[in-house]
Every structure is written in structure tokens, then in C-alpha cells.
């Protein structure tokens, strides 16, 4: 049983729900699909490949996890949005594969704002520096469509809110400086099962929710 409707009812205007289906089997995804869900998020390439082949063609697949450059080629033909671009090397590889498949691939830049050392992403300094340098403007098969981040895993709501707020402030700064005339730069991907209400307070346009819809994952 998927708990999709209750989560959908929590969505505020302008926020799209990414149903994070990683580790869950295809029948559960089909159940959500039959209830109208079309955007699903996966974080492992092999698993995504299998599900993409098995499930309806009008599903919009989002890649939400850490993506190794050498695996971009597998998902480049069909991926709708890559959420967690965390290096320029990955960006160049997406460009290369986008060119090969004659697609412009929408991507979000992942910010590293959480305290955990294990999390990937650009520091705000590195992200600002990269955007300022401007080499990304030459990438014709990559569309930078916004920012993504994960907050620190903590019960301290104020800290989570501060981190999302920092992300929102950076998004506004980048929008103004680099993307003022680019309507495609519109996404703010933050919020998971335990913190998506705070994320929506802080301007999320995409929330990535797994557990609250599909239950606990089995690893
Ligand atoms: C797994 C995952 C989610 C969903 O997490 P839940 O706590 O199950 O909602 C969201 N974002 C990313 C990047 C993930 O890897």
C-alpha cells in the first residue's frame, strides 16, 4: 500500500512531488503510477535502468543520488532531471552524452550545506566561483535548471531551516546574477520525508519523498 494521497495533499502550490522509489519494487511504483504519480526518483543507475525498461514510458525519471561520470551514458537517453551535479567533471560528461543523444539534459547543482562530511556537493564558494567563471555557458547540451541540497540529519529544526534558507538565498542570488533571462532556472530541490514542510517554507519547488510514501526501505 502506498501512502501517496496523504503526501500529495501536503504539497503547496508550485511544489512538485518526486516520489523516491529507490529500493522499492516495480509493483509499488505501478501502484503510485495508477494513482496518478508520474515523477519518480532513483539513486542507483542499474536499478533505474531496470525500472525504466519495465515501467510505463511516460514516467519522468529523476536521478537524485550521487552520479559517477562514467555512468551518465546509461541514463542520458531518457533522464528528465539530474538533481545532484556535484562536480564540473560530471557536468562535462553530461554535456558529452547529451550531445551524443542530441538532448539538452536538465540538471541541478548540488550544494553542500549540511554538516555531515560524507555528503557530496559544491560548497557555496565553489558553486559561486564556477558560475562566475562561466565555462558552463558553453555547454549546449546541459541546462542548469536550479539548485538541490540535503539538510543535516538532525532533530534541530532551526538548523535545518537555516540550511534550506541559505540554499534559497543562493538560488535568488544566482537567479539574479546569471539566470535572470533564463526561465529554465526555476527549481529548488530540497526536502525529504522528515523535513519537507520546512523545505516548502523555504521555497522548495521539488520535494524528494520516499519513506513517507512507500514506507521503510529494505537494504
Ligand atoms: C533517499 C533519498 C531521498 C528520500 O528520502 P526519504 O527520507 O525516504 O524521504 C531524498 N533525496 C535523496 C537525495 C535521497 O537519496
PDB file of N, CA and C in Angstrom, residues 45 63 65-73 75 82-98 105 107-110 120-122 130 139 141-142:
ATOM      1  N   UNK A  45      22.100   3.719 -10.745  1.00  0.00           N
ATOM      2  CA  UNK A  45      21.932   3.640 -12.196  1.00  0.00           C
ATOM      3  C   UNK A  45      21.374   2.292 -12.626  1.00  0.00           C
ATOM      4  N   UNK A  63      17.122  11.448 -11.522  1.00  0.00           N
ATOM      5  CA  UNK A  63      18.243  10.828 -10.817  1.00  0.00           C
ATOM      6  C   UNK A  63      18.588  11.724  -9.642  1.00  0.00           C
ATOM      7  N   UNK A  65      20.597  10.735  -6.776  1.00  0.00           N
ATOM      8  CA  UNK A  65      21.752  10.382  -5.958  1.00  0.00           C
ATOM      9  C   UNK A  65      23.061  10.894  -6.538  1.00  0.00           C
ATOM     10  N   UNK A  66      24.133  10.448  -5.910  1.00  0.00           N
ATOM     11  CA  UNK A  66      25.468  10.759  -6.425  1.00  0.00           C
ATOM     12  C   UNK A  66      25.671   9.996  -7.726  1.00  0.00           C
ATOM     13  N   UNK A  67      26.069  10.702  -8.770  1.00  0.00           N
ATOM     14  CA  UNK A  67      26.191  10.082 -10.096  1.00  0.00           C
ATOM     15  C   UNK A  67      27.649  10.074 -10.517  1.00  0.00           C
ATOM     16  N   UNK A  68      28.152   8.877 -10.828  1.00  0.00           N
ATOM     17  CA  UNK A  68      29.531   8.777 -11.306  1.00  0.00           C
ATOM     18  C   UNK A  68      29.565   9.127 -12.782  1.00  0.00           C
ATOM     19  N   UNK A  69      30.523   9.969 -13.170  1.00  0.00           N
ATOM     20  CA  UNK A  69      30.577  10.395 -14.569  1.00  0.00           C
ATOM     21  C   UNK A  69      30.528   9.220 -15.556  1.00  0.00           C
ATOM     22  N   UNK A  70      31.197   8.114 -15.241  1.00  0.00           N
ATOM     23  CA  UNK A  70      31.218   7.016 -16.215  1.00  0.00           C
ATOM     24  C   UNK A  70      29.876   6.296 -16.362  1.00  0.00           C
ATOM     25  N   UNK A  71      28.892   6.673 -15.559  1.00  0.00           N
ATOM     26  CA  UNK A  71      27.571   6.035 -15.682  1.00  0.00           C
ATOM     27  C   UNK A  71      26.532   6.929 -16.360  1.00  0.00           C
ATOM     28  N   UNK A  72      26.921   8.165 -16.665  1.00  0.00           N
ATOM     29  CA  UNK A  72      25.958   9.083 -17.287  1.00  0.00           C
ATOM     30  C   UNK A  72      25.418   8.500 -18.587  1.00  0.00           C
ATOM     31  N   UNK A  73      26.284   7.791 -19.308  1.00  0.00           N
ATOM     32  CA  UNK A  73      25.889   7.292 -20.631  1.00  0.00           C
ATOM     33  C   UNK A  73      24.665   6.382 -20.595  1.00  0.00           C
ATOM     34  N   UNK A  75      21.984   6.613 -18.633  1.00  0.00           N
ATOM     35  CA  UNK A  75      20.700   7.277 -18.376  1.00  0.00           C
ATOM     36  C   UNK A  75      20.463   8.484 -19.286  1.00  0.00           C
ATOM     37  N   UNK A  82      18.599  15.535 -13.615  1.00  0.00           N
ATOM     38  CA  UNK A  82      19.666  15.034 -12.736  1.00  0.00           C
ATOM     39  C   UNK A  82      19.790  16.031 -11.586  1.00  0.00           C
ATOM     40  N   UNK A  83      19.462  15.575 -10.375  1.00  0.00           N
ATOM     41  CA  UNK A  83      19.365  16.515  -9.245  1.00  0.00           C
ATOM     42  C   UNK A  83      20.703  16.902  -8.637  1.00  0.00           C
ATOM     43  N   UNK A  84      21.679  15.996  -8.676  1.00  0.00           N
ATOM     44  CA  UNK A  84      22.813  16.196  -7.777  1.00  0.00           C
ATOM     45  C   UNK A  84      24.143  16.316  -8.522  1.00  0.00           C
ATOM     46  N   UNK A  85      24.248  17.313  -9.378  1.00  0.00           N
ATOM     47  CA  UNK A  85      25.521  17.533 -10.064  1.00  0.00           C
ATOM     48  C   UNK A  85      26.485  18.176  -9.081  1.00  0.00           C
ATOM     49  N   UNK A  86      27.584  17.479  -8.827  1.00  0.00           N
ATOM     50  CA  UNK A  86      28.474  17.905  -7.749  1.00  0.00           C
ATOM     51  C   UNK A  86      29.900  18.160  -8.208  1.00  0.00           C
ATOM     52  N   UNK A  87      30.136  18.168  -9.518  1.00  0.00           N
ATOM     53  CA  UNK A  87      31.475  18.489  -9.993  1.00  0.00           C
ATOM     54  C   UNK A  87      31.406  18.970 -11.435  1.00  0.00           C
ATOM     55  N   UNK A  88      32.427  19.702 -11.829  1.00  0.00           N
ATOM     56  CA  UNK A  88      32.484  20.158 -13.220  1.00  0.00           C
ATOM     57  C   UNK A  88      32.771  18.995 -14.151  1.00  0.00           C
ATOM     58  N   UNK A  89      33.453  17.996 -13.629  1.00  0.00           N
ATOM     59  CA  UNK A  89      33.727  16.817 -14.432  1.00  0.00           C
ATOM     60  C   UNK A  89      32.426  16.117 -14.812  1.00  0.00           C
ATOM     61  N   UNK A  90      31.528  16.022 -13.872  1.00  0.00           N
ATOM     62  CA  UNK A  90      30.221  15.411 -14.144  1.00  0.00           C
ATOM     63  C   UNK A  90      29.456  16.253 -15.160  1.00  0.00           C
ATOM     64  N   UNK A  91      29.518  17.557 -14.989  1.00  0.00           N
ATOM     65  CA  UNK A  91      28.831  18.453 -15.928  1.00  0.00           C
ATOM     66  C   UNK A  91      29.358  18.257 -17.355  1.00  0.00           C
ATOM     67  N   UNK A  92      30.684  18.131 -17.510  1.00  0.00           N
ATOM     68  CA  UNK A  92      31.231  17.929 -18.868  1.00  0.00           C
ATOM     69  C   UNK A  92      30.815  16.585 -19.434  1.00  0.00           C
ATOM     70  N   UNK A  93      30.729  15.587 -18.589  1.00  0.00           N
ATOM     71  CA  UNK A  93      30.307  14.275 -19.085  1.00  0.00           C
ATOM     72  C   UNK A  93      28.836  14.299 -19.514  1.00  0.00           C
ATOM     73  N   UNK A  94      28.009  15.012 -18.765  1.00  0.00           N
ATOM     74  CA  UNK A  94      26.595  15.139 -19.152  1.00  0.00           C
ATOM     75  C   UNK A  94      26.508  15.870 -20.494  1.00  0.00           C
ATOM     76  N   UNK A  95      27.352  16.884 -20.666  1.00  0.00           N
ATOM     77  CA  UNK A  95      27.407  17.600 -21.950  1.00  0.00           C
ATOM     78  C   UNK A  95      27.737  16.639 -23.089  1.00  0.00           C
ATOM     79  N   UNK A  96      28.754  15.820 -22.845  1.00  0.00           N
ATOM     80  CA  UNK A  96      29.202  14.890 -23.880  1.00  0.00           C
ATOM     81  C   UNK A  96      28.093  13.908 -24.260  1.00  0.00           C
ATOM     82  N   UNK A  97      27.456  13.355 -23.256  1.00  0.00           N
ATOM     83  CA  UNK A  97      26.400  12.365 -23.524  1.00  0.00           C
ATOM     84  C   UNK A  97      25.146  13.031 -24.091  1.00  0.00           C
ATOM     85  N   UNK A  98      24.857  14.241 -23.638  1.00  0.00           N
ATOM     86  CA  UNK A  98      23.719  14.987 -24.194  1.00  0.00           C
ATOM     87  C   UNK A  98      23.921  15.212 -25.681  1.00  0.00           C
ATOM     88  N   UNK A 105      20.091  18.140 -21.439  1.00  0.00           N
ATOM     89  CA  UNK A 105      19.723  17.422 -20.221  1.00  0.00           C
ATOM     90  C   UNK A 105      19.620  18.395 -19.037  1.00  0.00           C
ATOM     91  N   UNK A 107      19.680  19.746 -15.375  1.00  0.00           N
ATOM     92  CA  UNK A 107      20.490  19.375 -14.206  1.00  0.00           C
ATOM     93  C   UNK A 107      20.323  20.405 -13.101  1.00  0.00           C
ATOM     94  N   UNK A 108      20.481  19.953 -11.875  1.00  0.00           N
ATOM     95  CA  UNK A 108      20.555  20.871 -10.741  1.00  0.00           C
ATOM     96  C   UNK A 108      21.947  20.794 -10.144  1.00  0.00           C
ATOM     97  N   UNK A 109      22.437  21.903  -9.660  1.00  0.00           N
ATOM     98  CA  UNK A 109      23.728  21.905  -8.970  1.00  0.00           C
ATOM     99  C   UNK A 109      23.485  21.585  -7.502  1.00  0.00           C
ATOM    100  N   UNK A 110      24.214  20.616  -7.001  1.00  0.00           N
ATOM    101  CA  UNK A 110      24.045  20.231  -5.596  1.00  0.00           C
ATOM    102  C   UNK A 110      24.932  21.073  -4.696  1.00  0.00           C
ATOM    103  N   UNK A 120      27.952  14.921  -0.604  1.00  0.00           N
ATOM    104  CA  UNK A 120      28.594  15.484  -1.784  1.00  0.00           C
ATOM    105  C   UNK A 120      28.087  16.902  -2.032  1.00  0.00           C
ATOM    106  N   UNK A 121      28.616  17.537  -3.035  1.00  0.00           N
ATOM    107  CA  UNK A 121      28.075  18.825  -3.459  1.00  0.00           C
ATOM    108  C   UNK A 121      29.112  19.918  -3.467  1.00  0.00           C
ATOM    109  N   UNK A 122      28.771  21.024  -4.120  1.00  0.00           N
ATOM    110  CA  UNK A 122      29.627  22.205  -4.155  1.00  0.00           C
ATOM    111  C   UNK A 122      29.439  22.997  -2.866  1.00  0.00           C
ATOM    112  N   UNK A 130      32.356  28.745  -9.750  1.00  0.00           N
ATOM    113  CA  UNK A 130      32.132  28.081 -11.036  1.00  0.00           C
ATOM    114  C   UNK A 130      31.171  28.884 -11.916  1.00  0.00           C
ATOM    115  N   UNK A 139      28.239  24.921 -22.492  1.00  0.00           N
ATOM    116  CA  UNK A 139      27.662  23.571 -22.532  1.00  0.00           C
ATOM    117  C   UNK A 139      26.262  23.642 -23.140  1.00  0.00           C
ATOM    118  N   UNK A 141      24.402  21.189 -24.257  1.00  0.00           N
ATOM    119  CA  UNK A 141      23.522  20.039 -24.023  1.00  0.00           C
ATOM    120  C   UNK A 141      23.239  19.809 -22.549  1.00  0.00           C
ATOM    121  N   UNK A 142      23.534  20.848 -21.759  1.00  0.00           N
ATOM    122  CA  UNK A 142      23.243  20.829 -20.327  1.00  0.00           C
ATOM    123  C   UNK A 142      22.413  22.063 -20.037  1.00  0.00           C
TER     124      UNK A 142
END
